[in-house]
Coordinates of C-alpha atoms and ligand atoms in Angstrom, one line a residue:
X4 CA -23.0 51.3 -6.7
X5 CA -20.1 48.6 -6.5
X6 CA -17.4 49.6 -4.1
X7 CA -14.2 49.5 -6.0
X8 CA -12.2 47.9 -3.7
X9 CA -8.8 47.8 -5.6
X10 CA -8.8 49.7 -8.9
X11 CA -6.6 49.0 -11.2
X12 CA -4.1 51.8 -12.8
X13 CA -4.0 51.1 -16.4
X14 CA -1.6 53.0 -19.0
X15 CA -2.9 54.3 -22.3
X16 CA -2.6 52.5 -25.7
X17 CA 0.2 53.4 -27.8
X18 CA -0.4 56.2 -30.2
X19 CA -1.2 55.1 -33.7
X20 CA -2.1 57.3 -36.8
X21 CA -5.7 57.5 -38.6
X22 CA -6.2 54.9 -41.0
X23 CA -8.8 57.0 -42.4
X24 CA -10.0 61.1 -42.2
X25 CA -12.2 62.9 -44.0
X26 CA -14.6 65.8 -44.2
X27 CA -18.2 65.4 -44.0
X28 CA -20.7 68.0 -44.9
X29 CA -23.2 68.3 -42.7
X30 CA -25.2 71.1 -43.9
X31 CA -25.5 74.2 -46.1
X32 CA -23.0 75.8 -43.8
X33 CA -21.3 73.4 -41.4
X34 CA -18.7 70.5 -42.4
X35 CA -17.3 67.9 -39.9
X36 CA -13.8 66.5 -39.7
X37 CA -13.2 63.0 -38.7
X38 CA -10.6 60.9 -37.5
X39 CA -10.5 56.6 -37.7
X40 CA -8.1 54.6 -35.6
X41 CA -7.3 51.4 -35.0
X42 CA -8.5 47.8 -36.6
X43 CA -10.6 48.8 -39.7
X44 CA -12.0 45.5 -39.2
X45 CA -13.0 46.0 -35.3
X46 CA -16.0 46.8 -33.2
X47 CA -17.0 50.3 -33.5
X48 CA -16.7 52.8 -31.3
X49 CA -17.7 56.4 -31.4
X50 CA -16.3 58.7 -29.4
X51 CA -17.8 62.0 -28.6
X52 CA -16.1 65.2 -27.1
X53 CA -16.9 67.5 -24.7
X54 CA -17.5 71.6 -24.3
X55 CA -19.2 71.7 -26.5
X56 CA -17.0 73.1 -28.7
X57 CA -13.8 71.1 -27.0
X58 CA -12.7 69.3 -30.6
X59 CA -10.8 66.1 -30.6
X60 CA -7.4 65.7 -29.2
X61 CA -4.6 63.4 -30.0
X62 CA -4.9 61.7 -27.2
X63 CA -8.7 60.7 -27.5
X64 CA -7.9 57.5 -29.4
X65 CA -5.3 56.0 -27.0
X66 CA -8.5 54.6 -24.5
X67 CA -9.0 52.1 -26.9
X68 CA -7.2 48.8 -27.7
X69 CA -6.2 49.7 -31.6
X70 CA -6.1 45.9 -32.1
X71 CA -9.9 45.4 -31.4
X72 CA -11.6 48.9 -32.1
X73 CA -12.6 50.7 -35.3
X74 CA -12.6 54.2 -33.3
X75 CA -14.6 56.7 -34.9
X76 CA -13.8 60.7 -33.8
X77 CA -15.4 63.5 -35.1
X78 CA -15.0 67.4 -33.9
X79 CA -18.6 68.7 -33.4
X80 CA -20.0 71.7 -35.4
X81 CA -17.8 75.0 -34.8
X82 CA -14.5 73.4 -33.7
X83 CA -11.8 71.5 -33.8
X84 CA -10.7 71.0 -37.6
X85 CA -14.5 71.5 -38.4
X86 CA -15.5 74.7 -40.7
X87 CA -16.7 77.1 -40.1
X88 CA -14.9 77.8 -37.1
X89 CA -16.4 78.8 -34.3
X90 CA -19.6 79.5 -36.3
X91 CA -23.0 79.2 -33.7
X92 CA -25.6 79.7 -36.1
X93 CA -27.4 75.8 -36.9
X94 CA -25.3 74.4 -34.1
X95 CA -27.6 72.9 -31.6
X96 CA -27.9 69.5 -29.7
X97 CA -29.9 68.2 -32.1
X98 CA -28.3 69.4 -35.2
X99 CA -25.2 67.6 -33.4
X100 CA -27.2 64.5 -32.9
X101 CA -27.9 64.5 -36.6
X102 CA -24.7 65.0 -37.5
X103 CA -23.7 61.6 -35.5
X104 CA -26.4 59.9 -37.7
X105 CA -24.7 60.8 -41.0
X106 CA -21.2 60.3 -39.9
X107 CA -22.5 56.7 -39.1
X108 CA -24.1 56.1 -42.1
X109 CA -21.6 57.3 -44.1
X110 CA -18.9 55.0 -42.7
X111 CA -21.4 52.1 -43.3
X112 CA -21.8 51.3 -39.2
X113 CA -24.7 49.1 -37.9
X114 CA -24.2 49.7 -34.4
X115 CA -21.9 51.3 -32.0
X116 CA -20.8 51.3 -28.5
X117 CA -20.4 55.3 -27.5
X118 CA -18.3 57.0 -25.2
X119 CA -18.6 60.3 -23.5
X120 CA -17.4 62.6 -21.0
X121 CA -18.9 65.8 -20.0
X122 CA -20.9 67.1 -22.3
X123 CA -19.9 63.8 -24.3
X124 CA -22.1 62.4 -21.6
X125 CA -24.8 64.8 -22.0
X126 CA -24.6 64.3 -25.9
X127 CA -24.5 60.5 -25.7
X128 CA -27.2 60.4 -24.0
X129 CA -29.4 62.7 -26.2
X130 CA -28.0 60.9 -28.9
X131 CA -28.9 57.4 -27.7
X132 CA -32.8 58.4 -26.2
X133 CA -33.2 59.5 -30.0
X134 CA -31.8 56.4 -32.0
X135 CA -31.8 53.8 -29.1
X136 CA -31.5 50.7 -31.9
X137 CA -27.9 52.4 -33.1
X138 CA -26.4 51.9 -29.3
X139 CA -24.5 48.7 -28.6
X140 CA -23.4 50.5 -25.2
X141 CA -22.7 53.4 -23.7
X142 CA -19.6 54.3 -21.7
X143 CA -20.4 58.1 -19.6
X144 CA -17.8 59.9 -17.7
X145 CA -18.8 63.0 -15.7
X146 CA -22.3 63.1 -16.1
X147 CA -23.7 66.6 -17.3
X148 CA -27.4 66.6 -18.2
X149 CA -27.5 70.6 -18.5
X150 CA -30.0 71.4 -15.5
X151 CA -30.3 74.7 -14.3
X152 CA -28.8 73.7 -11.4
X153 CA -25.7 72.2 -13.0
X154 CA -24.8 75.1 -14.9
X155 CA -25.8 77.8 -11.4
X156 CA -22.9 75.7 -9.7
X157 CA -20.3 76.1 -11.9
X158 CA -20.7 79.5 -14.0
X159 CA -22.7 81.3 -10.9
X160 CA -22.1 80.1 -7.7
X161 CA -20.9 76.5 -6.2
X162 CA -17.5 75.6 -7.4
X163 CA -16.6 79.5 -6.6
X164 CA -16.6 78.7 -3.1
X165 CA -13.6 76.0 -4.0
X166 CA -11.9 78.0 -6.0
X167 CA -12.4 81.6 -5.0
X168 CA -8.6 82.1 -6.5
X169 CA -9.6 81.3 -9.8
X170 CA -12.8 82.3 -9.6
X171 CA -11.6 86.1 -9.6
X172 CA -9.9 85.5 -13.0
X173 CA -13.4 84.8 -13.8
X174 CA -15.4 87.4 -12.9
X175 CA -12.6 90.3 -14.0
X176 CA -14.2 90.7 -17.6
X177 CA -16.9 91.7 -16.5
X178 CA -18.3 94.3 -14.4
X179 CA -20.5 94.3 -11.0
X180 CA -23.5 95.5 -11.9
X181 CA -24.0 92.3 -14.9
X182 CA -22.7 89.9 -12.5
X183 CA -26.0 88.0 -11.2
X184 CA -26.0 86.5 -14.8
X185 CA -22.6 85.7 -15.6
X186 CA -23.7 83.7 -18.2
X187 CA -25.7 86.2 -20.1
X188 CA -22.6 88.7 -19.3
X189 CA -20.4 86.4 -21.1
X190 CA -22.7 85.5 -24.1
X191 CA -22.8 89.0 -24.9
X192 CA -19.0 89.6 -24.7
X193 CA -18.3 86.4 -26.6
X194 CA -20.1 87.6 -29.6
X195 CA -19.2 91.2 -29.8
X196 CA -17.9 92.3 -32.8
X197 CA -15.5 93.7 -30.7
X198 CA -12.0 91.5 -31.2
X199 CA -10.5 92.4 -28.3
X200 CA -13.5 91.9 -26.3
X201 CA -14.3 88.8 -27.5
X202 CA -10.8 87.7 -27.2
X203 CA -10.5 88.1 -23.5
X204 CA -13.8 87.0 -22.5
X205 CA -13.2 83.8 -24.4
X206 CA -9.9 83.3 -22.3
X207 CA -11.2 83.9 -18.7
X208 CA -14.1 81.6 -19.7
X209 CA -12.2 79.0 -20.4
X210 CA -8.8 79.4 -17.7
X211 CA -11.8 79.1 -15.2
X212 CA -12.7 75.4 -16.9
X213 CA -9.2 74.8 -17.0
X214 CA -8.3 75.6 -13.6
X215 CA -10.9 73.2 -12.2
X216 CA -10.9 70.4 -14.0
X217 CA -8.8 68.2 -12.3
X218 CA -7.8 67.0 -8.8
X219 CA -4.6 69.0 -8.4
X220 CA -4.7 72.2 -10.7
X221 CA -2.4 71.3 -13.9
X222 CA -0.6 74.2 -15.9
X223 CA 0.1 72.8 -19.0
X224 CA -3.7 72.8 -19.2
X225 CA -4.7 75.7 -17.8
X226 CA -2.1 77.5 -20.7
X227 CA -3.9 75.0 -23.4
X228 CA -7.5 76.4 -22.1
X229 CA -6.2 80.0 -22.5
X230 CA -4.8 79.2 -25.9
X231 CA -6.2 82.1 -27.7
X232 CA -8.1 79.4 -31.0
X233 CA -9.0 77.1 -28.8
X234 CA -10.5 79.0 -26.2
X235 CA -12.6 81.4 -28.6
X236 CA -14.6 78.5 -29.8
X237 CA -14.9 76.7 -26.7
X238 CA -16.2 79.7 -24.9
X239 CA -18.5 80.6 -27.6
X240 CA -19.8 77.6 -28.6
X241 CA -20.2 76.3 -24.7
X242 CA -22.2 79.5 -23.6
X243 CA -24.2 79.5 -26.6
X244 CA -25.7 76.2 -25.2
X245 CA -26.2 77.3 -21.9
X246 CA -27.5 80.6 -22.5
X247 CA -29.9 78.3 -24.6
X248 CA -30.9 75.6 -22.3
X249 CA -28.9 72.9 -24.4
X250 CA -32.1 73.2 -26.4
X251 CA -33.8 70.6 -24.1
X252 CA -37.7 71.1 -24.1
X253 CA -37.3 70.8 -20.0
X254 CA -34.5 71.2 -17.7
X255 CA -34.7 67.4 -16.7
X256 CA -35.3 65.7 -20.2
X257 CA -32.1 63.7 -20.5
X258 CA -32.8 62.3 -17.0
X259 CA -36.7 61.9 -17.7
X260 CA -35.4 59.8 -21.4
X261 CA -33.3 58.0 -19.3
X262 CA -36.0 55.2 -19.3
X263 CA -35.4 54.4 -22.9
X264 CA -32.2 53.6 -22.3
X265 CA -33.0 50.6 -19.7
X266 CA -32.0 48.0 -22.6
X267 CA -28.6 49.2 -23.2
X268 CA -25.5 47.9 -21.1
X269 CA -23.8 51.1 -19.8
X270 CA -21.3 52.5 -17.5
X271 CA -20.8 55.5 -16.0
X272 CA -17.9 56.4 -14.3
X273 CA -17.7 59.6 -11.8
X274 CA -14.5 61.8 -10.4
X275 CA -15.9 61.9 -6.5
X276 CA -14.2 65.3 -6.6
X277 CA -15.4 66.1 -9.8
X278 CA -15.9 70.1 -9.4
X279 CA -17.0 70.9 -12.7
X280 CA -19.7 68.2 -13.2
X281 CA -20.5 67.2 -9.3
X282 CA -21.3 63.8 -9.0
X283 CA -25.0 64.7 -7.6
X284 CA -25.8 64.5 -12.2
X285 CA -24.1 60.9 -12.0
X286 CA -26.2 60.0 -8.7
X287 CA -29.4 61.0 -10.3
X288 CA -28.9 59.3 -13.7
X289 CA -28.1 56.1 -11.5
X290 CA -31.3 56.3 -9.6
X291 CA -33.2 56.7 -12.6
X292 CA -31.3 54.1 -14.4
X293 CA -30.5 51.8 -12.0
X294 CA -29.1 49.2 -14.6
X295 CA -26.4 51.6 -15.5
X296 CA -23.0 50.5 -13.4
X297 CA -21.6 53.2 -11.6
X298 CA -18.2 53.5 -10.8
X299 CA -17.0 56.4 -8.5
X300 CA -13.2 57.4 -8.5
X301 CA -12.6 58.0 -5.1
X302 CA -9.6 60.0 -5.8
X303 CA -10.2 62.1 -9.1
X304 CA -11.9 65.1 -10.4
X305 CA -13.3 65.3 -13.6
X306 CA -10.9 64.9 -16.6
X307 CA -10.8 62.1 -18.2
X308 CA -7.0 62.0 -17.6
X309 CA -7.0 61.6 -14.0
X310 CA -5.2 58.1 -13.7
X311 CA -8.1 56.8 -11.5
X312 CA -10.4 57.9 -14.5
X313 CA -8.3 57.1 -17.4
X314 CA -8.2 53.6 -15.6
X315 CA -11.7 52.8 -14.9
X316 CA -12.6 54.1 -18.7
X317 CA -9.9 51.3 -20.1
X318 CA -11.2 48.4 -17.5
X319 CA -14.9 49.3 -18.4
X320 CA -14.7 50.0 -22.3
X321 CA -12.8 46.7 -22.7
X322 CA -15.4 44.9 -21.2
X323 CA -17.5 46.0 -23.9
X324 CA -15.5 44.5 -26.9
X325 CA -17.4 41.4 -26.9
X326 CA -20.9 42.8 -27.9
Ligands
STX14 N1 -18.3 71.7 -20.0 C1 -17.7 70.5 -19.5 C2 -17.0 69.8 -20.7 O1 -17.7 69.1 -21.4 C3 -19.2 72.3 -19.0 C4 -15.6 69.9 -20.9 N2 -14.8 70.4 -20.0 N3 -13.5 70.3 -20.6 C5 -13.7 69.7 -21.8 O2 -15.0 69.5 -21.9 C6 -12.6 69.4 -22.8 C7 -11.5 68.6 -22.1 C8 -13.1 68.7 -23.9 C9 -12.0 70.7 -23.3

């Protein structure tokens, strides 16, 4: 680990429209919408969201120099502009993965450098350990590799010991007795056929994500994590995963693949505060990838729009523009 002994701040890129969208099919059932920013001609870059089921934002494209990147977003299966909405059936990590492949091809993309936070992180790296040859580099930000563990922490019991305030919002929707798997409790609500059930399980899932997220709780993001589209998706679609294990064949494969990987240049950059992912997932991907940089923001938690974060993404993805 290199001690950052005077990071940088860095501003984001101005904010430029697509020069190309589209919809892709994907499947029978799911279609994917895209995005394309900056130089048509420049080195490509594929950025990956997290939740799942977060979508892309319009801010997503500003981390990039629009001069030297072709930056390539897509909102996974089930959200964002993506149809159908919210739908879980055929939406699995690896369905995702595929869907990554096709987007490629379709554009006509050798190669590309990918970026990921979250589960973006936990995607990229699935992605890369399956097509290894397609990955220029890899830039991770808040490592999530979907252990047991990880997901005990933050939907069980861990982070409610640091926000017991917002961890009562949490629990409300459901009652006592289902509470030693919150998870499970939560699945079930977020796909009853009941609206109103559904409705308010999908917001207290994801206020408590929003609440957390960063250093210093922010409002405007908490109210965009409640919004009532948003929220129903990114509930559904997150605890789909976890009440399925992130379809992993074991709870440590993304670290165990992590050996394939030992060719690519890569980064990973880590909120020391980081609540919802805790660094320990970034520690252990370092350890078994020792060739992977890691960066820890001493003074962030774990969006990407911490300044400390936001900073250390620019610095490091720039550094990557000459492969
Ligand atoms: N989920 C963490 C994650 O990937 C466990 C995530 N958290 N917030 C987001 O993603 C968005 C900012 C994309 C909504």
């Amino acid at each position: 680990m290199k001690p950052r002994t005077k990071p940088k701040l860095h501003e984001l890129f101005r904010e430029t429209k697509p020069f190309h969208e589209g919809m892709l099919r994907v499947s029978k059932l799911h279609t994917i919408h895209f995005q394309e920013f900056g130089n048509p001609k420049g080195k490509p870059i594929c950025f990956l969201h997290g939740g799942p089921g977060g979508g892309i934002d319009p801010v997503y494209h500003r981390y990039f120099d629009p001069k030297v990147w072709r930056i390539v977003l897509h909102s996974q299966r089930g959200c964002g502009k993506s149809k159908p909405f919210s739908e879980l059936r055929e939406n699995t990590t690896w369905n995702l993965v595929a869907d990554i492949e096709k987007l490629r091809e379709e554009l006509g993309i050798e190669r590309w450098v990918v970026f990921g936070g979250s589960w973006g992180s936990t995607l990229s790296l699935a992605y890369a350990q399956t097509h290894p040859e397609r990955v220029k580099a890899l830039v991770l930000r808040g490592i999530f590799l979907l252990r047991r563990s990880e997901l005990e922490w933050f939907y069980q019991e861990g982070a409610s010991h640091l926000f017991p305030d917002a961890w009562e919002s949490y629990l409300a929707p459901i009652p006592p007795r289902e509470r030693k798997d919150m998870m499970k409790a939560y699945y079930k609500r977020l796909t009853s056929p009941n609206k109103k059930v559904r409705t308010q399980a999908a917001r207290a899932w994801s206020i408590w994500e929003g609440s957390t997220s960063k250093l210093f709780v922010d409002q405007e993001l908490v109210k965009k994590f409640g919004g009532g589209k948003f929220a129903d998706a990114f509930a559904r679609i997150e605890a789909h995963y976890f009440v399925n294990k992130g379809f992993l064949k074991t709870d440590d494969q993304l670290l165990r693949d992590a050996q394939k990987l030992r060719k690519i240049p890569a980064v990973i950059v880590q909120g020391r505060y980081d609540v919802v992912c805790p660094m320990r997932s970034a520690w252990d991907l370092h350890r078994a990838w020792p060739e992977a940089k890691l960066i820890v923001v001493n003074d962030s938690g774990h969006s990407m729009s911490e300044p400390g974060i936001r900073s250390a993404l620019i610095e490091e993805t720039a550094r990557f523009a000459k492969l």
